[in-house]
mmCIF file of N, CA and C in Angstrom:
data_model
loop_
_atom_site.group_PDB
_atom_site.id
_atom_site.type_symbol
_atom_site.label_atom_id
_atom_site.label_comp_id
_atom_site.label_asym_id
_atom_site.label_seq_id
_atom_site.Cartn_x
_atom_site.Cartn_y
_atom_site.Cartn_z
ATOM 1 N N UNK A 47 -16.452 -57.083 -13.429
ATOM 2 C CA UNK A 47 -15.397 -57.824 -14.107
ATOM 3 C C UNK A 47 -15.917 -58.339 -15.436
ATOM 4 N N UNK A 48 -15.001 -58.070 -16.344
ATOM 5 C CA UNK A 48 -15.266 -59.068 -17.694
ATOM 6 C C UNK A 48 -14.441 -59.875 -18.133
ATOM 7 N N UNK A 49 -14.825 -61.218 -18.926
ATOM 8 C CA UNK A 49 -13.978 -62.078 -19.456
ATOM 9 C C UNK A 49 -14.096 -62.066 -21.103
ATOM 10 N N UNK A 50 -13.807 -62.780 -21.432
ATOM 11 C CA UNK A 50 -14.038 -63.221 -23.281
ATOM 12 C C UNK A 50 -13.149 -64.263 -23.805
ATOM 13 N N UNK A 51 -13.810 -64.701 -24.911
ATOM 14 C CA UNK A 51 -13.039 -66.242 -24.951
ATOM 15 C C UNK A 51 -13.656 -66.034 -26.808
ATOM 16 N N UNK A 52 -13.992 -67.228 -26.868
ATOM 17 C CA UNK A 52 -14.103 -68.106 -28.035
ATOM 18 C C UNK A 52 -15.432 -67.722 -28.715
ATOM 19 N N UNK A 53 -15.280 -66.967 -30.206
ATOM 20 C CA UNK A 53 -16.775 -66.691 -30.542
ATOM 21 C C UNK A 53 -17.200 -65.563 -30.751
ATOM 22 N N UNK A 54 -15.721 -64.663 -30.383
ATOM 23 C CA UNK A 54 -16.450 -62.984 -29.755
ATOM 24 C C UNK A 54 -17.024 -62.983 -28.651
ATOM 25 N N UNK A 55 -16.973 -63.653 -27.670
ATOM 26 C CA UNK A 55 -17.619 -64.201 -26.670
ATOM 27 C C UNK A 55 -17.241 -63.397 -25.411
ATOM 28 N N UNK A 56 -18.277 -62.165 -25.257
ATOM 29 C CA UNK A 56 -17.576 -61.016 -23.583
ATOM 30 C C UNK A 56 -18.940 -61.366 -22.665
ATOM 31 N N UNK A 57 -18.405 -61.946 -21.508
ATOM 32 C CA UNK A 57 -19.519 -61.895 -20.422
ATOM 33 C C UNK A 57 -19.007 -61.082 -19.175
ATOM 34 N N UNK A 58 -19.989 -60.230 -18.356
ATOM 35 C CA UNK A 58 -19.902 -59.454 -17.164
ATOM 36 C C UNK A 58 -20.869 -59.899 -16.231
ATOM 37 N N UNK A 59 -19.782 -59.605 -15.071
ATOM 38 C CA UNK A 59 -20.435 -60.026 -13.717
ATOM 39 C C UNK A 59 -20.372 -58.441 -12.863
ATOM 40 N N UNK A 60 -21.169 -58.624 -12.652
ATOM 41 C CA UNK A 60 -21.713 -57.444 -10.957
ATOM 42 C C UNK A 60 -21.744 -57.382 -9.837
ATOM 43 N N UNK A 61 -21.501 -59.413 -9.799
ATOM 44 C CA UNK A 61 -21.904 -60.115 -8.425
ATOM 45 C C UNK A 61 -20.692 -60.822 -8.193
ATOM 46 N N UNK A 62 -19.346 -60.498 -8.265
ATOM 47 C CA UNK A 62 -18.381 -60.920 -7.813
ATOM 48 C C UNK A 62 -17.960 -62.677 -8.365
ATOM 49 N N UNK A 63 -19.509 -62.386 -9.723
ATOM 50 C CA UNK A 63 -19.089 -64.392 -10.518
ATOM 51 C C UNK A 63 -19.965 -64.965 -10.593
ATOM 52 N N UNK A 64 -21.344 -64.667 -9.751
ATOM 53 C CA UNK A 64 -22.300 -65.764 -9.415
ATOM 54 C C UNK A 64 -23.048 -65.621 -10.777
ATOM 55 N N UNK A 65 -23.350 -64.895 -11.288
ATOM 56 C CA UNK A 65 -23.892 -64.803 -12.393
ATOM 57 C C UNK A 65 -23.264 -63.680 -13.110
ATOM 58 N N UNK A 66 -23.438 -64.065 -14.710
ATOM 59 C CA UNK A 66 -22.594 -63.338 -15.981
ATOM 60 C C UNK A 66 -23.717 -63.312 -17.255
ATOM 61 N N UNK A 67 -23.339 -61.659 -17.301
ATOM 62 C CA UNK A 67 -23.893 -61.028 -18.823
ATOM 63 C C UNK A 67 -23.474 -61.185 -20.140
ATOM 64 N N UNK A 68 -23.987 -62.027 -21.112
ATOM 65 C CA UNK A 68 -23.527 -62.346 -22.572
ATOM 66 C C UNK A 68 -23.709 -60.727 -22.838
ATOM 67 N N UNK A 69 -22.396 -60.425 -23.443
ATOM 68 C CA UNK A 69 -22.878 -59.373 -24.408
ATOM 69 C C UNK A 69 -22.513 -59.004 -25.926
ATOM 70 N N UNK A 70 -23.176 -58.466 -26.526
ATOM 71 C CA UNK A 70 -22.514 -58.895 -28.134
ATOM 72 C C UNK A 70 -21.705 -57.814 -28.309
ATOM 73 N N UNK A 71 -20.565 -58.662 -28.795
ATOM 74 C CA UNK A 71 -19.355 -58.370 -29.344
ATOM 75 C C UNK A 71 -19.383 -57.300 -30.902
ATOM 76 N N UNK A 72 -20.543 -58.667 -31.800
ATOM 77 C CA UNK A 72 -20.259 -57.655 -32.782
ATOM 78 C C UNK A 72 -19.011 -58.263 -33.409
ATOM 79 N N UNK A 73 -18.527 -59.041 -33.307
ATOM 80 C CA UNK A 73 -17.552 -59.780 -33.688
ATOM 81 C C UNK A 73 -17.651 -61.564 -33.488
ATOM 82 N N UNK A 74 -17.055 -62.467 -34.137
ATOM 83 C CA UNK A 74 -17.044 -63.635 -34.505
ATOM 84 C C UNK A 74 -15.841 -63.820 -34.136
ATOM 85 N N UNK A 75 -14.577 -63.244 -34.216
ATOM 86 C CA UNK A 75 -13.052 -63.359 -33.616
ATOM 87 C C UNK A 75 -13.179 -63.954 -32.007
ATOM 88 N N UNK A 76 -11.904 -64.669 -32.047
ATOM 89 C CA UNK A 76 -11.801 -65.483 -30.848
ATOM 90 C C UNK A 76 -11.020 -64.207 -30.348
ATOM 91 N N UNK A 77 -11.581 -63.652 -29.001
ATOM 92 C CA UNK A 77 -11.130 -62.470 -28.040
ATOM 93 C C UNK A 77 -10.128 -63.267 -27.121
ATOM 94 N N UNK A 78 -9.110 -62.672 -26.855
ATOM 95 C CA UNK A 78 -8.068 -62.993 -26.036
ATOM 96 C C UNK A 78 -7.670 -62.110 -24.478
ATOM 97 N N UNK A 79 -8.397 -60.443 -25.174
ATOM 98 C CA UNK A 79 -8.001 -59.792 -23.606
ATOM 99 C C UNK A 79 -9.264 -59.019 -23.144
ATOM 100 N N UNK A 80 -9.482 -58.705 -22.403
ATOM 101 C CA UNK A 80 -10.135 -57.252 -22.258
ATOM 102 C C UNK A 80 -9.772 -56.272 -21.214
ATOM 103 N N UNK A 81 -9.930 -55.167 -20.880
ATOM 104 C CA UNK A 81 -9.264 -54.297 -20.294
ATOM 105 C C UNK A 81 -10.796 -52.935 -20.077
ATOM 106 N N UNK A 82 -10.981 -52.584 -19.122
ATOM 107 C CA UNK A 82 -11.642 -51.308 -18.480
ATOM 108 C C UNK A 82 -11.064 -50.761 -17.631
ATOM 109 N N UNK A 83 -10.873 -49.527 -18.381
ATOM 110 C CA UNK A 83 -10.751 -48.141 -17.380
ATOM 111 C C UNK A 83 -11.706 -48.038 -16.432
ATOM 112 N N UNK A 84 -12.465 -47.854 -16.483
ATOM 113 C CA UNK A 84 -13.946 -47.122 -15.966
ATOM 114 C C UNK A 84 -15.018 -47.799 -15.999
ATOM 115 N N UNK A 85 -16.010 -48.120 -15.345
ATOM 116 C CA UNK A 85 -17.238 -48.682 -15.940
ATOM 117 C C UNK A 85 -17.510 -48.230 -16.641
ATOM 118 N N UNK A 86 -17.539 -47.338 -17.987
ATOM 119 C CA UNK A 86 -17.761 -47.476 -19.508
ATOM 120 C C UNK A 86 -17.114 -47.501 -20.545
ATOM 121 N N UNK A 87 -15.682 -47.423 -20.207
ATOM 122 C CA UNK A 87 -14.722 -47.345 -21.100
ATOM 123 C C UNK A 87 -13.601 -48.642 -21.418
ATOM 124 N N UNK A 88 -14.177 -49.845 -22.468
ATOM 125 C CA UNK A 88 -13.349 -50.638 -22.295
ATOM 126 C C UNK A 88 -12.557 -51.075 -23.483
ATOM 127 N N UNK A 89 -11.564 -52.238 -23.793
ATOM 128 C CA UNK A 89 -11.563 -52.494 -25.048
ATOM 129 C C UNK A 89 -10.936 -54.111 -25.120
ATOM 130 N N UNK A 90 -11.625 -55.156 -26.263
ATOM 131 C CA UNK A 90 -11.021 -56.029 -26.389
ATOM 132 C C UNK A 90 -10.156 -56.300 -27.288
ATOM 133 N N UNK A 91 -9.588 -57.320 -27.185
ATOM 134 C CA UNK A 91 -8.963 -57.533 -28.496
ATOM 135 C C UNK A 91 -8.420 -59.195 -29.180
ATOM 136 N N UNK A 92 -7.889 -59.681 -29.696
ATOM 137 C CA UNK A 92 -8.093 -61.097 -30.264
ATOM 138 C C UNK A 92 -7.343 -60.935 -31.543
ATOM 139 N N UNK A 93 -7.538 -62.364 -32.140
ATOM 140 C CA UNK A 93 -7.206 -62.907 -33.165
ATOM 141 C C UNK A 93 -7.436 -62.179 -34.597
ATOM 142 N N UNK A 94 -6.364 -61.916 -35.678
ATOM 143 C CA UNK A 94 -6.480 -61.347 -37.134
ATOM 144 C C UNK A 94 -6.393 -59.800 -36.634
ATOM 145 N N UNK A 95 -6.151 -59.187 -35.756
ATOM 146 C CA UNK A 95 -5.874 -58.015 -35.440
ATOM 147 C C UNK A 95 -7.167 -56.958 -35.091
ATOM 148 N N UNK A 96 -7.988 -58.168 -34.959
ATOM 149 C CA UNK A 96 -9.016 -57.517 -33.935
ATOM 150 C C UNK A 96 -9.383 -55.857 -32.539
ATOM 151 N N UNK A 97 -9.700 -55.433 -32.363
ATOM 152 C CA UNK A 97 -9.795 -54.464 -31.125
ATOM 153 C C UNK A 97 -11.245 -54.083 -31.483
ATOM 154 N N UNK A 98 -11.940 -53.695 -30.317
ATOM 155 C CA UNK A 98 -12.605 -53.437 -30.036
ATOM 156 C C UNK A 98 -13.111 -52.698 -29.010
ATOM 157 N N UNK A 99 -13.906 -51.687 -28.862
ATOM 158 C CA UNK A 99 -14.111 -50.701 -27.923
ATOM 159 C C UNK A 99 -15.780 -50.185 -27.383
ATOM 160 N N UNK A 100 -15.570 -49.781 -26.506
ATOM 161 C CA UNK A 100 -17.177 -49.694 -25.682
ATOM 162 C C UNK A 100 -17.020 -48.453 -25.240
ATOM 163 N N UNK A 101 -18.065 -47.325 -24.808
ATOM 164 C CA UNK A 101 -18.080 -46.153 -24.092
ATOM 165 C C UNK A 101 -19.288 -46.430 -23.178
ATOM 166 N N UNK A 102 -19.925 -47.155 -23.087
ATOM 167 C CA UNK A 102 -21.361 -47.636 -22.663
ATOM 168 C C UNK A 102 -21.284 -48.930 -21.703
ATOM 169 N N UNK A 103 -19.850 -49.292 -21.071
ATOM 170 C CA UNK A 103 -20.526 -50.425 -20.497
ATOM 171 C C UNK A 103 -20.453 -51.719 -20.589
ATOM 172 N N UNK A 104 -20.675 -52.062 -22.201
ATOM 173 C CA UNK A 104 -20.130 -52.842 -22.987
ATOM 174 C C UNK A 104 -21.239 -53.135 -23.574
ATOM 175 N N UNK A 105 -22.375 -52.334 -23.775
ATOM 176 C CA UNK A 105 -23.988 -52.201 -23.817
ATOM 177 C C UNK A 105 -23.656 -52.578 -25.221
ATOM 178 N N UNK A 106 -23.083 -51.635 -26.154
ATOM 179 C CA UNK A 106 -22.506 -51.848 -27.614
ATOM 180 C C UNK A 106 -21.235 -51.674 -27.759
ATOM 181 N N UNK A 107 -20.425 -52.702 -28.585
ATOM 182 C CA UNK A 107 -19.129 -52.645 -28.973
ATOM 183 C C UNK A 107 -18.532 -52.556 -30.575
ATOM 184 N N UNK A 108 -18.240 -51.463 -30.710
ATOM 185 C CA UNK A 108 -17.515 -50.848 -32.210
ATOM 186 C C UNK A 108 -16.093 -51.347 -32.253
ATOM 187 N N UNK A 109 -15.433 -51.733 -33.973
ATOM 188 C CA UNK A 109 -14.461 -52.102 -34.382
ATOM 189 C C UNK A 109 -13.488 -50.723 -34.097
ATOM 190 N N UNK A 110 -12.541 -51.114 -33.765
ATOM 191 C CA UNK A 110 -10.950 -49.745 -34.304
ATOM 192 C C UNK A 110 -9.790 -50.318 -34.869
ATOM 193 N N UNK A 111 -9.464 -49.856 -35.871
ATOM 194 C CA UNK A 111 -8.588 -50.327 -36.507
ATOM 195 C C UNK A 111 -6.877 -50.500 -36.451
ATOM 196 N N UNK A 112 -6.173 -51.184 -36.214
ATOM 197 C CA UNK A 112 -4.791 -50.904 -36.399
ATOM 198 C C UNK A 112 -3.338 -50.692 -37.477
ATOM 199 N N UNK A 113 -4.707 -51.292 -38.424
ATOM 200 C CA UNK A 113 -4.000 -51.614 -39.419
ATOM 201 C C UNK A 113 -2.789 -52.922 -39.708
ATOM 202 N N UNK A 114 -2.293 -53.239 -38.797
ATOM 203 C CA UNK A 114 -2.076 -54.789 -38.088
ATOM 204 C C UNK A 114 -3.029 -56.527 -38.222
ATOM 205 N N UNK A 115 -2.311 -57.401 -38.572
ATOM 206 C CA UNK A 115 -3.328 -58.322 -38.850
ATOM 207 C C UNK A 115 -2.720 -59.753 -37.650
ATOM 208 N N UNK A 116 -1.880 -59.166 -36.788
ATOM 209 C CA UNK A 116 -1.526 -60.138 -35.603
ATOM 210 C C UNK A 116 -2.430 -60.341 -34.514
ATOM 211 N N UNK A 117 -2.252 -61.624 -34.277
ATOM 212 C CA UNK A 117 -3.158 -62.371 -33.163
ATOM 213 C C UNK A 117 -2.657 -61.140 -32.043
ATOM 214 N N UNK A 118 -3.845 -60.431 -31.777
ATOM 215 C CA UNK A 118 -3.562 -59.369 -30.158
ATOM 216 C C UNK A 118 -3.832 -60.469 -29.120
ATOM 217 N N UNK A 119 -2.954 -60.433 -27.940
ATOM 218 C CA UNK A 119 -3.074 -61.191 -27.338
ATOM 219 C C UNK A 119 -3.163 -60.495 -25.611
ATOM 220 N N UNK A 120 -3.285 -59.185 -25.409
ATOM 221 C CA UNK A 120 -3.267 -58.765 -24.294
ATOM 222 C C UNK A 120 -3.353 -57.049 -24.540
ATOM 223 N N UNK A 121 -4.070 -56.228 -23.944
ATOM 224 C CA UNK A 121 -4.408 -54.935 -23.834
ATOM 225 C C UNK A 121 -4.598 -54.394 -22.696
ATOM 226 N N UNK A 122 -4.042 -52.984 -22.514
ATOM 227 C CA UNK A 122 -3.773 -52.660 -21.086
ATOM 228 C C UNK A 122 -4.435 -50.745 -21.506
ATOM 229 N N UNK A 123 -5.251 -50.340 -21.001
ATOM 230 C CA UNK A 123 -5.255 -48.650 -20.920
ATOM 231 C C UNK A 123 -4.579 -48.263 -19.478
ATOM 232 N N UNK A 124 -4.071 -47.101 -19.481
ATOM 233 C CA UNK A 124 -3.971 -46.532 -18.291
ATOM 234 C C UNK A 124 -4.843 -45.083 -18.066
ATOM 235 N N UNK A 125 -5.665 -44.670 -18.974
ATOM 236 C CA UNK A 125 -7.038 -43.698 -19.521
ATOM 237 C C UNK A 125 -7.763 -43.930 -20.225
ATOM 238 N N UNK A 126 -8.607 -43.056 -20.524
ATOM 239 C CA UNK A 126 -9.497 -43.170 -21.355
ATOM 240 C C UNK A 126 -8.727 -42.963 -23.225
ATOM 241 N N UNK A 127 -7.380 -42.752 -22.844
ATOM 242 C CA UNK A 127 -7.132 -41.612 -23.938
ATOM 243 C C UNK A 127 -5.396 -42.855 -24.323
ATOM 244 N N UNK A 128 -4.754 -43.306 -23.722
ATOM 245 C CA UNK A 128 -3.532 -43.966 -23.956
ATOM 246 C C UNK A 128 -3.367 -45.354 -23.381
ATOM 247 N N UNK A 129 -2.880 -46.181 -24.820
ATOM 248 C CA UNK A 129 -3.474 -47.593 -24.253
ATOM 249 C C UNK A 129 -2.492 -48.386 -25.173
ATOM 250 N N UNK A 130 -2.037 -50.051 -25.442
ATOM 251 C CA UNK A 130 -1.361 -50.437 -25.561
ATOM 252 C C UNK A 130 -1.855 -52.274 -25.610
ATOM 253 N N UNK A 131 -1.074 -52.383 -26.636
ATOM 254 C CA UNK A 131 -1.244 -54.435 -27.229
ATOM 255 C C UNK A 131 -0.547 -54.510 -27.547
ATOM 256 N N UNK A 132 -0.398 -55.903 -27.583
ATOM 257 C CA UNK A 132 1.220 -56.990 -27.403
ATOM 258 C C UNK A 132 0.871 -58.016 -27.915
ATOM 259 N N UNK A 133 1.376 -58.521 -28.525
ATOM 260 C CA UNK A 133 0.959 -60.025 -28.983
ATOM 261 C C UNK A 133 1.876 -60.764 -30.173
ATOM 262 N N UNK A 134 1.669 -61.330 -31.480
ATOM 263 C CA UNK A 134 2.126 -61.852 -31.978
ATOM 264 C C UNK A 134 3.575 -61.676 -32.994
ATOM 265 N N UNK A 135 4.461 -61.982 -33.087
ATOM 266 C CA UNK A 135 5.627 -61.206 -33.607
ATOM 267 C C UNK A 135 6.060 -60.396 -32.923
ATOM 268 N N UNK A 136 6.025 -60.341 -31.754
ATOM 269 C CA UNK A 136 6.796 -59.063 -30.533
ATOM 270 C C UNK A 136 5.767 -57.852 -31.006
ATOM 271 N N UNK A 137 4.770 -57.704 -31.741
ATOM 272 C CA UNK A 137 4.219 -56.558 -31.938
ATOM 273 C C UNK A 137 3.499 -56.002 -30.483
ATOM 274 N N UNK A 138 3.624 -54.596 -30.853
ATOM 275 C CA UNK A 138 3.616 -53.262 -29.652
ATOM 276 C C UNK A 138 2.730 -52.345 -30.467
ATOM 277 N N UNK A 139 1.543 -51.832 -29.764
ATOM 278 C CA UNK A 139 0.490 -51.135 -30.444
ATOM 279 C C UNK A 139 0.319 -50.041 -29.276
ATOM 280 N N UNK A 140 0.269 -48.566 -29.248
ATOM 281 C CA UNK A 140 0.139 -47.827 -28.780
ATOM 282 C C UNK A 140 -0.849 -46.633 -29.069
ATOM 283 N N UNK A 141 -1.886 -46.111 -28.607
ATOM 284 C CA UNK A 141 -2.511 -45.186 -28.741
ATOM 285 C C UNK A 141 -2.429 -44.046 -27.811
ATOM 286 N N UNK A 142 -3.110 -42.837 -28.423
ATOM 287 C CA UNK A 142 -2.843 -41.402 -27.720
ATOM 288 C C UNK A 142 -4.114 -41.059 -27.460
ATOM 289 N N UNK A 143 -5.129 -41.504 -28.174
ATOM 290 C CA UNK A 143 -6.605 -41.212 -28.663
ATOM 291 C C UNK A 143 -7.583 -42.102 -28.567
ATOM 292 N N UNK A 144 -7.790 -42.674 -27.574
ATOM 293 C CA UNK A 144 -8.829 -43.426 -27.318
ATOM 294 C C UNK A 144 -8.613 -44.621 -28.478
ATOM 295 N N UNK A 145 -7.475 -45.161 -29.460
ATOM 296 C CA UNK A 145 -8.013 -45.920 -30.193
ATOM 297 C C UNK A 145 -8.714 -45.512 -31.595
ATOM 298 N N UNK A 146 -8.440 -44.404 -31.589
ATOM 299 C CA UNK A 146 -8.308 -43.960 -32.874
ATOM 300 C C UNK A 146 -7.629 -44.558 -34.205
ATOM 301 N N UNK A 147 -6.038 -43.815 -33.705
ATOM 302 C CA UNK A 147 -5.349 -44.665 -34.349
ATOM 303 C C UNK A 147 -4.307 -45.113 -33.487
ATOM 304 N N UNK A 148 -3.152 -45.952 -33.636
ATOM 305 C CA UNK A 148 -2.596 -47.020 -33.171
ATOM 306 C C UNK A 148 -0.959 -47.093 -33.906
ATOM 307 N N UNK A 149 -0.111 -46.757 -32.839
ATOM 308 C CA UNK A 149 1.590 -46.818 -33.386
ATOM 309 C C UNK A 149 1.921 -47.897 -33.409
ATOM 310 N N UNK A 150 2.605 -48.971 -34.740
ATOM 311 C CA UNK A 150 3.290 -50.175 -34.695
ATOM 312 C C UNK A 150 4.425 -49.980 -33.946
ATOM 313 N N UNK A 151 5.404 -50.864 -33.422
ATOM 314 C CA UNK A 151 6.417 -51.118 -33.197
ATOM 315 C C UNK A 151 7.192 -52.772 -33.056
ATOM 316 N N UNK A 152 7.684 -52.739 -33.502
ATOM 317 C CA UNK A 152 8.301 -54.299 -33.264
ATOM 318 C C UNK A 152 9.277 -54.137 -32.089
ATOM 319 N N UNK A 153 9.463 -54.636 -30.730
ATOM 320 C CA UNK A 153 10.421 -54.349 -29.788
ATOM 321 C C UNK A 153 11.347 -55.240 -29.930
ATOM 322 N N UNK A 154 11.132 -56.411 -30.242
ATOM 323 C CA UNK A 154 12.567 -57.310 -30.171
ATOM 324 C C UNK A 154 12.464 -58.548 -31.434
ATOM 325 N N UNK A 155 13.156 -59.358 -31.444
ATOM 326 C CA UNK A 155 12.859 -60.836 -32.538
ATOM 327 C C UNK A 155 11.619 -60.848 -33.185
ATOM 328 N N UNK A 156 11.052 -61.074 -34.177
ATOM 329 C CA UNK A 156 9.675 -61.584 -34.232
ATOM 330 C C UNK A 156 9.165 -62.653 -34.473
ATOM 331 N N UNK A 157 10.281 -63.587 -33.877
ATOM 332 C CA UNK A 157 9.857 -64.902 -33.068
ATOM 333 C C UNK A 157 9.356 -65.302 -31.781
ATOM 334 N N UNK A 158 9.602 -64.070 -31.249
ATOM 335 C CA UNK A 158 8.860 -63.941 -29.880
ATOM 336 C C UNK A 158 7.345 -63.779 -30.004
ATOM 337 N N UNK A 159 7.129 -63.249 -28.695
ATOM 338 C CA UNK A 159 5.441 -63.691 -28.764
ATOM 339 C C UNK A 159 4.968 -63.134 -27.862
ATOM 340 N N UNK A 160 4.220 -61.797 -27.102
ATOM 341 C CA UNK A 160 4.151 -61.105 -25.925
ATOM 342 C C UNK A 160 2.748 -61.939 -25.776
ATOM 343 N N UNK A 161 2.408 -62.530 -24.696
ATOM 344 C CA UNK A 161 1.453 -62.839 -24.205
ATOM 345 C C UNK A 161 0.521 -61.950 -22.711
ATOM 346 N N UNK A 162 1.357 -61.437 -22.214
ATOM 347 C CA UNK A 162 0.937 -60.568 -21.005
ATOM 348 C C UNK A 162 1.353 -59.084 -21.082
ATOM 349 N N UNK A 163 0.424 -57.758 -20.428
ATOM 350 C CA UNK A 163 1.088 -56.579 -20.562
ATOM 351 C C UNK A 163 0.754 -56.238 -19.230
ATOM 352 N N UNK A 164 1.453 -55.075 -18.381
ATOM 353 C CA UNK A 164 1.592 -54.644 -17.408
ATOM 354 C C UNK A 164 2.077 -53.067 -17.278
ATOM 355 N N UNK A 165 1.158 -52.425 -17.507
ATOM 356 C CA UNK A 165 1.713 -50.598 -17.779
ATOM 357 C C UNK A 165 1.800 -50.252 -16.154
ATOM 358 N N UNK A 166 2.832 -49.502 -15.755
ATOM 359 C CA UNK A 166 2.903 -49.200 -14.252
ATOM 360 C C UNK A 166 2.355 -47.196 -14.613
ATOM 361 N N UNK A 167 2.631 -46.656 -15.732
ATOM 362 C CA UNK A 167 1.642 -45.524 -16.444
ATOM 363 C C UNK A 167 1.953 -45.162 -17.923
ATOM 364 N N UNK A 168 1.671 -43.964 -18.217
ATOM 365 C CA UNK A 168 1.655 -44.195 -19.678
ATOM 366 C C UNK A 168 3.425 -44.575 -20.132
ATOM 367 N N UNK A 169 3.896 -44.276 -19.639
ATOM 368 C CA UNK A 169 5.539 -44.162 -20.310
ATOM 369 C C UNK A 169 6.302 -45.576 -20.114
ATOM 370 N N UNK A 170 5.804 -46.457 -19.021
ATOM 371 C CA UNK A 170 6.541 -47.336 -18.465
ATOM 372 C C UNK A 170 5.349 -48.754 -18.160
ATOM 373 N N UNK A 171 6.123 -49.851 -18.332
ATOM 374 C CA UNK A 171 5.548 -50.990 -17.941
ATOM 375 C C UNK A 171 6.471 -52.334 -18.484
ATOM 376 N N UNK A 172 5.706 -53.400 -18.732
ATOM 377 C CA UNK A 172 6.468 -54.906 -18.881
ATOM 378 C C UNK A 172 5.705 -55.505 -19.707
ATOM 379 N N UNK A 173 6.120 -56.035 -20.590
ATOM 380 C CA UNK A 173 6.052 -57.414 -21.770
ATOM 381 C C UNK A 173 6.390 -58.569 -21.666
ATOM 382 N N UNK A 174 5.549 -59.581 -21.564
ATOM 383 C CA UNK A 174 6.183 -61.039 -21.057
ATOM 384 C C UNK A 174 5.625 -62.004 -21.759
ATOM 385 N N UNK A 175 6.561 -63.350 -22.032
ATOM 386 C CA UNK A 175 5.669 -63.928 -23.006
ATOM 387 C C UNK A 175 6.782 -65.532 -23.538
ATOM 388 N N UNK A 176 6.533 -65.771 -24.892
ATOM 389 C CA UNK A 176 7.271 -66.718 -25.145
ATOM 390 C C UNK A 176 8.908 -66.925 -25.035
ATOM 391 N N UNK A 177 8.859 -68.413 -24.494
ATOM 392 C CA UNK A 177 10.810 -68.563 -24.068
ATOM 393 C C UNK A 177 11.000 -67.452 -22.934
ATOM 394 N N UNK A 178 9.806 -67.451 -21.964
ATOM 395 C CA UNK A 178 10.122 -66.972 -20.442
ATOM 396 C C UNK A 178 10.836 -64.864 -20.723
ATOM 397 N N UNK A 179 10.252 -64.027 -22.094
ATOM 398 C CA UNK A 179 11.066 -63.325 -21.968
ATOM 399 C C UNK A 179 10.371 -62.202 -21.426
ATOM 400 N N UNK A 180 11.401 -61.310 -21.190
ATOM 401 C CA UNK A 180 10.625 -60.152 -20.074
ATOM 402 C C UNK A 180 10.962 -58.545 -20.789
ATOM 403 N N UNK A 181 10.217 -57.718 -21.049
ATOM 404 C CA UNK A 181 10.949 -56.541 -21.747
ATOM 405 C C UNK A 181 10.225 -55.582 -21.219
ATOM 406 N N UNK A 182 10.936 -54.799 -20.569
ATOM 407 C CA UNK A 182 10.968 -53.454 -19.639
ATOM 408 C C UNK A 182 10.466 -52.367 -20.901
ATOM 409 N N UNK A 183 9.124 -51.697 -20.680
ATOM 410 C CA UNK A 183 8.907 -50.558 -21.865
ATOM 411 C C UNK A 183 9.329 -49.339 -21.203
ATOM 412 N N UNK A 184 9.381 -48.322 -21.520
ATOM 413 C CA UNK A 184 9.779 -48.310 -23.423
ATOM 414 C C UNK A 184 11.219 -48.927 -23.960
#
């Protein structure tokens, strides 16, 4: 399991919590989600439009770009290869490519605010977030 917080700040556990691995981020951004496929394939993401990605573990973590400068506030893969963020302004970020590159979309108001994501697989899942709202993808 991994967490991340404040700082760039990702720690992993092995032991179900009892003890946790600092690992460097590589970043100074306050991290908000993280998400693993696989034990080596993960990615975070955070504040100013942050993401970040690992193939190793989380041994080392490289920038990817979105071109986006919104607080990410939640990231979900369902592969190694198609993956998805939600966060500030109703923004919707989608990849085909590991994170390569990254499709904008605005889904609704951009007074809203997606705080949670939930992919049931690549085509389908849920957005939930400010003023209790709920949005069925796609």
């Amino acid at each position: 399991a991994w967490a991340v917080g404040l700082g760039g700040t990702i720690v992993q556990t092995a032991d179900g919590g009892k003890t946790w691995e600092l690992q460097d981020s590589g970043t100074s951004t306050i991290l908000m989600d993280v998400c693993f496929v696989d034990e080596s394939h993960g990615w975070a993401v955070g504040m100013d439009g942050v993401i970040i990605h690992t193939v190793d573990g989380g041994k080392t973590w490289l920038a990817q770009e979105s071109g986006a400068k919104h607080e990410f506030d939640a990231v979900r893969f369902v592969d190694e290869r198609t993956g998805f963020i939600v966060g500030q302004e109703s923004i919707f970020l989608r990849t085909v490519d590991g994170g390569k590159t990254w499709q904008k979309e605005i889904l609704i108001d951009r007074d809203k605010w997606f705080y949670s994501l939930f992919m049931l697989d690549a085509k389908s899942g849920y957005a939930c977030g400010k003023d209790g709202i709920l949005v069925c993808l796609p």
